[in-house]
Short mmCIF file of C-alpha atoms and ligand atoms in Angstrom, two decimals:
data_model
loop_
_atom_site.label_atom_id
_atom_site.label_comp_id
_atom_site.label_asym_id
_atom_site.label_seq_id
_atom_site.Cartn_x
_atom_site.Cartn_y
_atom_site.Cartn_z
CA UNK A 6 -24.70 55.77 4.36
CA UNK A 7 -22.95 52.34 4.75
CA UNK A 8 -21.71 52.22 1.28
CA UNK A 9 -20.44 55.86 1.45
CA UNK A 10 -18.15 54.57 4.84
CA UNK A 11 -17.28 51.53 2.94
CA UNK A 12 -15.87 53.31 -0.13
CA UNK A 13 -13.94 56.11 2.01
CA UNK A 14 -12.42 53.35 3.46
CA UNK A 15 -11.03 51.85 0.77
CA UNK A 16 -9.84 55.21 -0.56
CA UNK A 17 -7.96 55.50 2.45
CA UNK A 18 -6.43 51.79 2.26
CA UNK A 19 -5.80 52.20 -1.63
CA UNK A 20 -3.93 55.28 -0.63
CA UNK A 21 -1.84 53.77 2.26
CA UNK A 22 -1.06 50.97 -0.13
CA UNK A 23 0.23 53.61 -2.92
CA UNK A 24 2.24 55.52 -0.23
CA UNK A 25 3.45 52.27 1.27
CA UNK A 26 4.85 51.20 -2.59
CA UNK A 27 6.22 54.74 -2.71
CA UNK A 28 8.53 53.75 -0.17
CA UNK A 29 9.53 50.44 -1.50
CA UNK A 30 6.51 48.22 -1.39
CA UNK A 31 3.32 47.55 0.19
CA UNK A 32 3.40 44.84 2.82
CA UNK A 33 0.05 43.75 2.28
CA UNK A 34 -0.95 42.43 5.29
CA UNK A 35 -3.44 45.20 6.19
CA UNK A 36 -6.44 44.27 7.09
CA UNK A 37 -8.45 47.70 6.75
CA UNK A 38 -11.21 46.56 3.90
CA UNK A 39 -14.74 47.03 6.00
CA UNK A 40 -16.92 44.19 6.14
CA UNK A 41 -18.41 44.02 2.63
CA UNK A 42 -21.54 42.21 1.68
CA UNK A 43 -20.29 41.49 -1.71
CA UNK A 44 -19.81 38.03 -1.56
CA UNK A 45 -23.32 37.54 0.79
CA UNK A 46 -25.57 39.21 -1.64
CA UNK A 47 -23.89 36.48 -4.20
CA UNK A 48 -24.64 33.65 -1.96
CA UNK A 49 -28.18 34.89 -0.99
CA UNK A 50 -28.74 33.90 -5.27
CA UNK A 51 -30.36 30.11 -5.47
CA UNK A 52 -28.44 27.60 -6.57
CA UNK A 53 -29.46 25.36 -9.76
CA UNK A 54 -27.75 22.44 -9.75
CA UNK A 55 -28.97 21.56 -12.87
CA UNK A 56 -28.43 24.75 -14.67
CA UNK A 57 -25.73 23.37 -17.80
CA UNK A 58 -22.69 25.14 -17.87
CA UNK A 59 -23.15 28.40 -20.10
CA UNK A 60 -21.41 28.87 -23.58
CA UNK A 61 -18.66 31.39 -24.19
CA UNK A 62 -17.40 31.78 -20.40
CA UNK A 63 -15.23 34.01 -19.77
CA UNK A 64 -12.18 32.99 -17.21
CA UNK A 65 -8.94 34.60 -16.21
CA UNK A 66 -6.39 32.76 -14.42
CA UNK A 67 -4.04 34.98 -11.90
CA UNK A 68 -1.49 32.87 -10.69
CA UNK A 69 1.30 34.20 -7.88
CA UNK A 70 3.66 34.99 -10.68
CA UNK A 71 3.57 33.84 -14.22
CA UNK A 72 7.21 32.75 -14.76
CA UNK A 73 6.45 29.57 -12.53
CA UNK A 74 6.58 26.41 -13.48
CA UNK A 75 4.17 24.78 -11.60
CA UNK A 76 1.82 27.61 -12.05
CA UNK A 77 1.88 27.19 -15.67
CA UNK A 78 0.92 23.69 -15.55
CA UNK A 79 -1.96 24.19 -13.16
CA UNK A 80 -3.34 27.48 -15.87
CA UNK A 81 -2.51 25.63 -18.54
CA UNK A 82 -4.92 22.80 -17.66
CA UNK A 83 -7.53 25.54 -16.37
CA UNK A 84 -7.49 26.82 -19.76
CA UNK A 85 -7.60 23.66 -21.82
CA UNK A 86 -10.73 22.46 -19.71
CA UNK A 87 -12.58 25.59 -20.28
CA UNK A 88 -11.95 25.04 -24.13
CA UNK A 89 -13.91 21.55 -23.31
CA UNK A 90 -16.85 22.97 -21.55
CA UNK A 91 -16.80 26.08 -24.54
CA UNK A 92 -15.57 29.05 -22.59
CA UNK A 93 -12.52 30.82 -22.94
CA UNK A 94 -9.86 31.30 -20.63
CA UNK A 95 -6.41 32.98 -20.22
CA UNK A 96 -3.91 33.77 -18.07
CA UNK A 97 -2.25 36.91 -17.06
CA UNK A 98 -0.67 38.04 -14.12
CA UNK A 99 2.91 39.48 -12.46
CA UNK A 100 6.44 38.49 -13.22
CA UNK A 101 7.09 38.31 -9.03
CA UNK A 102 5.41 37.33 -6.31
CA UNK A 103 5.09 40.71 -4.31
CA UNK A 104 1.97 41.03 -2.07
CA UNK A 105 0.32 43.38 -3.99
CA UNK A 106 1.57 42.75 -7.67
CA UNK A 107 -1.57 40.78 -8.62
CA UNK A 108 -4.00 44.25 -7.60
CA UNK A 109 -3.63 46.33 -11.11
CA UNK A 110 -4.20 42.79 -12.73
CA UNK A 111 -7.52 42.27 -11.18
CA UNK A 112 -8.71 46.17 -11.70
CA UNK A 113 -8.03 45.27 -15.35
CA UNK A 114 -9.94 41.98 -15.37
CA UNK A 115 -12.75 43.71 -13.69
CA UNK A 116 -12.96 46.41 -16.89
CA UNK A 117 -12.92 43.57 -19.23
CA UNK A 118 -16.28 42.18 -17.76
CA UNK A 119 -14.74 38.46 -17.39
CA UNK A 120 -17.34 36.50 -15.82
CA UNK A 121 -14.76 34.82 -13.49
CA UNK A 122 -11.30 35.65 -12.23
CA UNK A 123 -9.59 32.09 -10.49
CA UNK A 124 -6.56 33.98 -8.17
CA UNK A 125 -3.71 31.91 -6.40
CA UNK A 126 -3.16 34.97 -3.87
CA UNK A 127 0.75 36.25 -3.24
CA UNK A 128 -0.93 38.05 0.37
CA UNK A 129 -4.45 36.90 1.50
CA UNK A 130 -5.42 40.46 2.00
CA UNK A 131 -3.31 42.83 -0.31
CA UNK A 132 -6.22 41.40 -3.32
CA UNK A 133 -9.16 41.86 -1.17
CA UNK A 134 -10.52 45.42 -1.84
CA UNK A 135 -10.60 44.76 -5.83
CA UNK A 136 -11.56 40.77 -5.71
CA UNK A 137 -14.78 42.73 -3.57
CA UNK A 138 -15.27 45.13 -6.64
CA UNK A 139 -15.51 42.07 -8.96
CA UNK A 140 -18.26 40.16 -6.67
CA UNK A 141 -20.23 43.57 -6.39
CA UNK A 142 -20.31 43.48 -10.18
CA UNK A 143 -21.05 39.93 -10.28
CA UNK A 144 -17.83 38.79 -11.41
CA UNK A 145 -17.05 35.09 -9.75
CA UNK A 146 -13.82 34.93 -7.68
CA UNK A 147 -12.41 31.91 -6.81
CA UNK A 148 -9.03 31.46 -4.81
CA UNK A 149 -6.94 28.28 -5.99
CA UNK A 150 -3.45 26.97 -4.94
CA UNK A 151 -3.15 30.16 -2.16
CA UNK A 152 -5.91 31.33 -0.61
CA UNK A 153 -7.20 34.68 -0.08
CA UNK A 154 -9.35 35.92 3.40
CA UNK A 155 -12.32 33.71 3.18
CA UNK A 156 -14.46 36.63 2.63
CA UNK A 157 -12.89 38.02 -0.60
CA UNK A 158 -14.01 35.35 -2.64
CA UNK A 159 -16.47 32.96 -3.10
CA UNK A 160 -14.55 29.36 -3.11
CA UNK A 161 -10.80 28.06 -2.66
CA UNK A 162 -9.85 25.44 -4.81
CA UNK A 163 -7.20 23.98 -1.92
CA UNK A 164 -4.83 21.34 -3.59
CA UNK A 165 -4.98 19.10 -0.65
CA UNK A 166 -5.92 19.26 3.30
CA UNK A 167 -3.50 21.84 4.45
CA UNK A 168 -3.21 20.53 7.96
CA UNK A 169 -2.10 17.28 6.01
CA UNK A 170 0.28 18.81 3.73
CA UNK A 171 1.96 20.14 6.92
CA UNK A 172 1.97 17.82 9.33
CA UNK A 173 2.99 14.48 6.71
CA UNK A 174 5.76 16.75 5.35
CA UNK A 175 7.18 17.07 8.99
CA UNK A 176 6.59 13.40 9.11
CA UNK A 177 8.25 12.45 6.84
CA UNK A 178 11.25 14.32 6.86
CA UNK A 179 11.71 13.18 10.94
CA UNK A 180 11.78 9.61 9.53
CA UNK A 181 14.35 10.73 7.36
CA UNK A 182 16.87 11.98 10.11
CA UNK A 183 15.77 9.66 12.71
CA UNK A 184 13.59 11.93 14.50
CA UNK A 185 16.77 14.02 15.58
CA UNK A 186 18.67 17.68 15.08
CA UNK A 187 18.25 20.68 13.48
CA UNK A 188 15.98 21.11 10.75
CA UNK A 189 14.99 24.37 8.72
CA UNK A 190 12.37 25.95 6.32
CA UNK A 191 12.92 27.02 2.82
CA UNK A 192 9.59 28.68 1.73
CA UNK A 193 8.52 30.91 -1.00
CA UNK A 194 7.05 34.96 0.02
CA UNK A 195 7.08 35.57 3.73
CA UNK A 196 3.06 36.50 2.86
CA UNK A 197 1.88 33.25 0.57
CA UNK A 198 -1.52 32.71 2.36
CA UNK A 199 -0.59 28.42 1.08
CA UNK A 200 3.14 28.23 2.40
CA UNK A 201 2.29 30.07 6.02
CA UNK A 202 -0.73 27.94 6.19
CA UNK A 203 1.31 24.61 5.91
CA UNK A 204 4.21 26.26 7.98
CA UNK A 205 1.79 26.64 11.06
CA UNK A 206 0.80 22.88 10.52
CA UNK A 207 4.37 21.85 10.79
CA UNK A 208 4.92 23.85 13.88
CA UNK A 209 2.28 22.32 15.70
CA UNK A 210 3.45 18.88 14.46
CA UNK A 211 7.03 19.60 15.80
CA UNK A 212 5.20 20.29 19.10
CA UNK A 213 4.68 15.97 19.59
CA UNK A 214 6.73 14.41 22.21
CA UNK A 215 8.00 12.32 19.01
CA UNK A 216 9.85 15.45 17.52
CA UNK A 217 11.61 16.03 21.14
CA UNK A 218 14.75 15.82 19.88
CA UNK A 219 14.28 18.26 16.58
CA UNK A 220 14.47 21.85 16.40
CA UNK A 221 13.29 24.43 13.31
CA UNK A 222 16.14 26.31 13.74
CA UNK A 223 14.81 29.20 10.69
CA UNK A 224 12.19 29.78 8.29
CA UNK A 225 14.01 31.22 5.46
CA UNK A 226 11.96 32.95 2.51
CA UNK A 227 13.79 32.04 -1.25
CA UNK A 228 10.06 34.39 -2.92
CA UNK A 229 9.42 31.80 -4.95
CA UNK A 230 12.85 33.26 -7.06
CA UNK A 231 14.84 30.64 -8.33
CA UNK A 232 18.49 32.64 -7.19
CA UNK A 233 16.99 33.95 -3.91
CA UNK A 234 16.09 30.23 -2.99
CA UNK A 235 19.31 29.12 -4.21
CA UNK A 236 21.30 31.97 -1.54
CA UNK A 237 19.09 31.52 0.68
CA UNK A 238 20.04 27.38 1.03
CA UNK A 239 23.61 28.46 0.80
CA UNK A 240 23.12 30.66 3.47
CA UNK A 241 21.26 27.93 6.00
CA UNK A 242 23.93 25.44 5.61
CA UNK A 243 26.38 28.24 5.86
CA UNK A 244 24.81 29.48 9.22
CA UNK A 245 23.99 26.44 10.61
CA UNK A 246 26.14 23.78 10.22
CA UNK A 247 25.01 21.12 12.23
CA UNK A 248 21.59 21.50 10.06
CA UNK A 249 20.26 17.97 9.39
CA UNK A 250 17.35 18.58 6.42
CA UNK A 251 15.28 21.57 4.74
CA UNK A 252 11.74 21.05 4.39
CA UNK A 253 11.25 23.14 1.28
CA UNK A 254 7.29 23.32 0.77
CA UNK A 255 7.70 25.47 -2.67
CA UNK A 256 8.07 23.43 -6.30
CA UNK A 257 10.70 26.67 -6.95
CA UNK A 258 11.99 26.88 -3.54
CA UNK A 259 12.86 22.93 -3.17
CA UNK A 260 14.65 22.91 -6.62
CA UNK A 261 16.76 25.37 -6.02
CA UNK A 262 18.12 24.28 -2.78
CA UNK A 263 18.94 20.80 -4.64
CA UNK A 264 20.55 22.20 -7.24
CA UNK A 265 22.69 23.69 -4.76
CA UNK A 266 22.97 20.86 -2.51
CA UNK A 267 23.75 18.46 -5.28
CA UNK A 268 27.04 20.19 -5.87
CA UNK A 269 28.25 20.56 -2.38
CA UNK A 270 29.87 19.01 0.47
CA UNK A 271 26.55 18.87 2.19
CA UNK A 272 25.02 16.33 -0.55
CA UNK A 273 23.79 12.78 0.92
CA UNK A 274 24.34 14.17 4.70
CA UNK A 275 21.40 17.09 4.12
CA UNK A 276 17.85 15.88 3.83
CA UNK A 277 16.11 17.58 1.81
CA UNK A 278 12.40 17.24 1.87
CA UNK A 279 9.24 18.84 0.47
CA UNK A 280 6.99 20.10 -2.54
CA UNK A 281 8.25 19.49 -6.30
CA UNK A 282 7.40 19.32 -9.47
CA UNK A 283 8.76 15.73 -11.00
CA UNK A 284 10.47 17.16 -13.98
CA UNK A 285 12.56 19.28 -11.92
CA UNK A 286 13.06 16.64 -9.33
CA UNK A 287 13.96 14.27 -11.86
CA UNK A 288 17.85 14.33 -11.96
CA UNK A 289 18.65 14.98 -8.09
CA UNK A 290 16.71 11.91 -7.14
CA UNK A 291 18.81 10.05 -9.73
CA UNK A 292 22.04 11.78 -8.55
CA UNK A 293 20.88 10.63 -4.49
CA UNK A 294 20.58 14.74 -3.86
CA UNK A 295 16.83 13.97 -2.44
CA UNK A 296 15.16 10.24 -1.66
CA UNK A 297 11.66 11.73 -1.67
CA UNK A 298 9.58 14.83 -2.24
CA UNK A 299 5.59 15.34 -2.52
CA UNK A 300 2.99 16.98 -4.57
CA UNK A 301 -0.50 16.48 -6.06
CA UNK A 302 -1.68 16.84 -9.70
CA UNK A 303 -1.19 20.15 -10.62
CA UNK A 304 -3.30 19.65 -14.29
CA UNK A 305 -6.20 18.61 -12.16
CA UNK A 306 -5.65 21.53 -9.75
CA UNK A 307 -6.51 23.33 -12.66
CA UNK A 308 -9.06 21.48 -14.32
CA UNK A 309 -10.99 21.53 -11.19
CA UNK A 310 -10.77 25.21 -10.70
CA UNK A 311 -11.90 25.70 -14.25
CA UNK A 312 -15.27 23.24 -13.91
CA UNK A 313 -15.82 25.22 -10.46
CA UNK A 314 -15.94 28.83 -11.52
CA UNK A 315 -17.98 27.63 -14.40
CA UNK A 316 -20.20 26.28 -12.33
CA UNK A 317 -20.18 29.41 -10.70
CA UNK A 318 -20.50 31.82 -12.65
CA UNK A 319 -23.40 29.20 -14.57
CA UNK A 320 -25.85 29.63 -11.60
CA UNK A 321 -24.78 25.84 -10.65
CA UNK A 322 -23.55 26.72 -7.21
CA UNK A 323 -23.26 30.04 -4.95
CA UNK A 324 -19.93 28.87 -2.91
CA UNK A 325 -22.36 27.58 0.09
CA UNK A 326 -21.02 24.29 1.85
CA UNK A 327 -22.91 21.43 0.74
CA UNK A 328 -23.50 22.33 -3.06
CA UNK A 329 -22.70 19.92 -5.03
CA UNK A 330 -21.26 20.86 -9.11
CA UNK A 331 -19.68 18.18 -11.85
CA UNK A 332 -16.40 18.81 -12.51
CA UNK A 333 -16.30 16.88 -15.51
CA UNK A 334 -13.67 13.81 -15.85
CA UNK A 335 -13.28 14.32 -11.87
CA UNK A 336 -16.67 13.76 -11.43
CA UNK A 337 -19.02 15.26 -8.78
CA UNK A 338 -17.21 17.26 -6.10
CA UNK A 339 -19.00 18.92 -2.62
CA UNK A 340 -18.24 22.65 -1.62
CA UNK A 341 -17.08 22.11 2.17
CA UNK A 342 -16.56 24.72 4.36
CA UNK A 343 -15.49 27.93 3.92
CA UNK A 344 -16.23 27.50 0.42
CA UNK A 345 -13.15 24.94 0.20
CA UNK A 346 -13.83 22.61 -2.50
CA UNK A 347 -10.58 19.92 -1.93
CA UNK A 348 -8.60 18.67 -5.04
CA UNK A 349 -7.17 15.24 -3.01
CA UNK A 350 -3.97 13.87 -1.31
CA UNK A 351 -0.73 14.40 -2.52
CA UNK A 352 1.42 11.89 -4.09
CA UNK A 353 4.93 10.87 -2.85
CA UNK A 354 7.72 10.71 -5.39
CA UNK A 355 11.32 8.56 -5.22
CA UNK A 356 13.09 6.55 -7.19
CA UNK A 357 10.78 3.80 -7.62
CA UNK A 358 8.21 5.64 -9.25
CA UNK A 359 9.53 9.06 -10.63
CA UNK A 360 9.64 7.63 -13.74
CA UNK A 361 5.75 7.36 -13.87
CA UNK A 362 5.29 10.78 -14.16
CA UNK A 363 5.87 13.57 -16.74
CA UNK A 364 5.24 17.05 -15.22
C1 RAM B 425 5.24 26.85 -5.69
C2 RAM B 425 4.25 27.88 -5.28
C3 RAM B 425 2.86 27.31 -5.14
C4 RAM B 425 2.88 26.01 -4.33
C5 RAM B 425 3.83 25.05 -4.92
C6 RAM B 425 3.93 23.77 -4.11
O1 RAM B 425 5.15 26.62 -7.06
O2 RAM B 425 4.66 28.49 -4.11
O3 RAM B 425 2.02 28.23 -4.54
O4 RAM B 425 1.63 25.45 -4.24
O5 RAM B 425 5.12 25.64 -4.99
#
């Protein structure tokens, strides 16, 4: 009787969804999945923590959009540590980073039997009803890089503490313009489960008595689209002229908005802060565009979301805080809560030691 409610009602959301991308695109944000047990009945299976990894695992990566940089580097890493541990891994996914582009990629997953899909979610809800699908059928789903709702899968691989991502990137950029003026956002979708996670972080750090004197004048949304980002920048400094810095917490978003920066009247008096790859930061820190800009190890990102689905989807772990699973060279990591198993803190890059990295 429960299961026949539960499956009418994701007719009816599947249907809304359809109609919804009828008219021009499904927002995503609906919450109307029912409770499912899918991910319970998973949990309620015992751990081993000595069961070895299985042979021939198989792993799909489904990052927000395929044609990004930084998501390619994270996959690509997934994919090579799988070949270590002898699974096999891919990657497929959209060429944007709509809200629900990722759902016919996960329906397909789900026919080929892979024992594990590893999302970074474009909308934390819009891939619910089929990441449930996969549990029920005993397929491992595990969120990396953007999380899902906690219940539609059974860990998040998060890059680094969100709440520190946020708050240090507020920091930061205050330090940069002397804790004064207007400052703005540059982020990626208006749904990324990652970006609006940070972006509430750095609201309630701009709430301190020691940020007074700044004001987020707009949150501006480049979808993680290397022109859109690009107009979008033009169209902050254009609107706000008295803007002081852009706290761009997207690896596309933030290079973009340098590239435009860096050949306008606005570079060296614009701070521009936030999340970037070092490759593509590389030549506006040398040119003075930006003095500094964060990010973690996006190979590891991957290699630990590889060792953690296998471990998964090997019996190792269930998801349940406390388990603990070896994620080979980066040794033995805890599940904490919410299933959030946490890569480690970000690194700061500037002139002095861009030059130590290659990614
Ligand atoms: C972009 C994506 C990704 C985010 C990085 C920092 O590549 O939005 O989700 O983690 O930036």
């Amino acid at each position: 009787m429960r299961l026949h409610t539960r499956s009418r009602v994701y007719a009816a959301t599947a249907a809304a969804c359809a109609l919804s991308l009828a008219l021009g695109g499904c927002s995503g944000t609906t919450k109307g999945d029912a409770k499912d047990d899918a991910k319970d009945k998973a949990q309620n299976a015992k751990a081993d923590p000595d069961a070895p990894l299985k042979k021939g695992l198989k792993l799909a990566f489904l990052p927000k959009q395929i044609n990004n940089p930084y998501e390619k580097i994270v996959d690509e890493a997934g994919i090579a540590a799988a070949k270590g541990y002898g699974g096999k891994a891919k990657e497929v996914g959209p060429s944007d980073a709509k809200a629900s582009s990722q759902v016919s990629y996960i329906n397909t997953l789900v026919q080929q039997r892979q024992d594990a899909i590893l999302i970074a979610a474009n909308d934390p809800n819009a891939v619910c009803g089929p990441l449930k699908q996969a549990m029920k059928q005993d397929i491992k789903v595990v969120s990396y890089d953007s999380d899902t709702a906690k219940d539609c899968r059974q860990l998040f691989i998060n890059q680094a503490s969100s709440e520190e991502i946020g708050r240090s990137l507020v920091k930061r950029t205050a330090e940069q313009v002397g804790h004064k003026g207007q400052i703005a956002i540059l982020s990626a979708t208006q749904n990324a489960t990652n970006q609006n996670a940070w972006i509430e972080f750095m609201k309630d750090e701009l709430k301190k008595p020691a940020y007074k004197d700044m004001k987020l004048v707009k949150t501006a949304y480049g979808d993680d689209d290397d022109q859109k980002s690009f107009q979008e920048t033009q169209g902050l400094l254009k609107a706000y002229p008295k803007l002081k810095a852009v706290i761009s917490p997207t690896t596309v978003g933030i290079a973009a908005a340098a590239r435009y920066i860096s050949d306008s009247s606005y570079k060296g008096k614009v701070v521009l802060n936030g999340l970037g790859t070092p490759n593509q930061m590389r030549k506006y820190i040398k040119d003075g565009t930006v003095e500094e800009f964060s990010l973690w190890d996006p190979k590891k990102l991957g290699y630990l979301g590889s060792y953690a689905a296998a471990s998964l989807a090997s019996g190792q772990i269930t998801g349940k805080q406390g388990e603990k699973f070896k994620a080979g060279k980066l040794g033995e990591r805890t599940v904490g809560k919410d299933g959030e198993v946490i890569l480690g803190p970000p690194t700061v890059f500037d002139k002095k030691n861009i030059g130590d990295y290659d990614f």
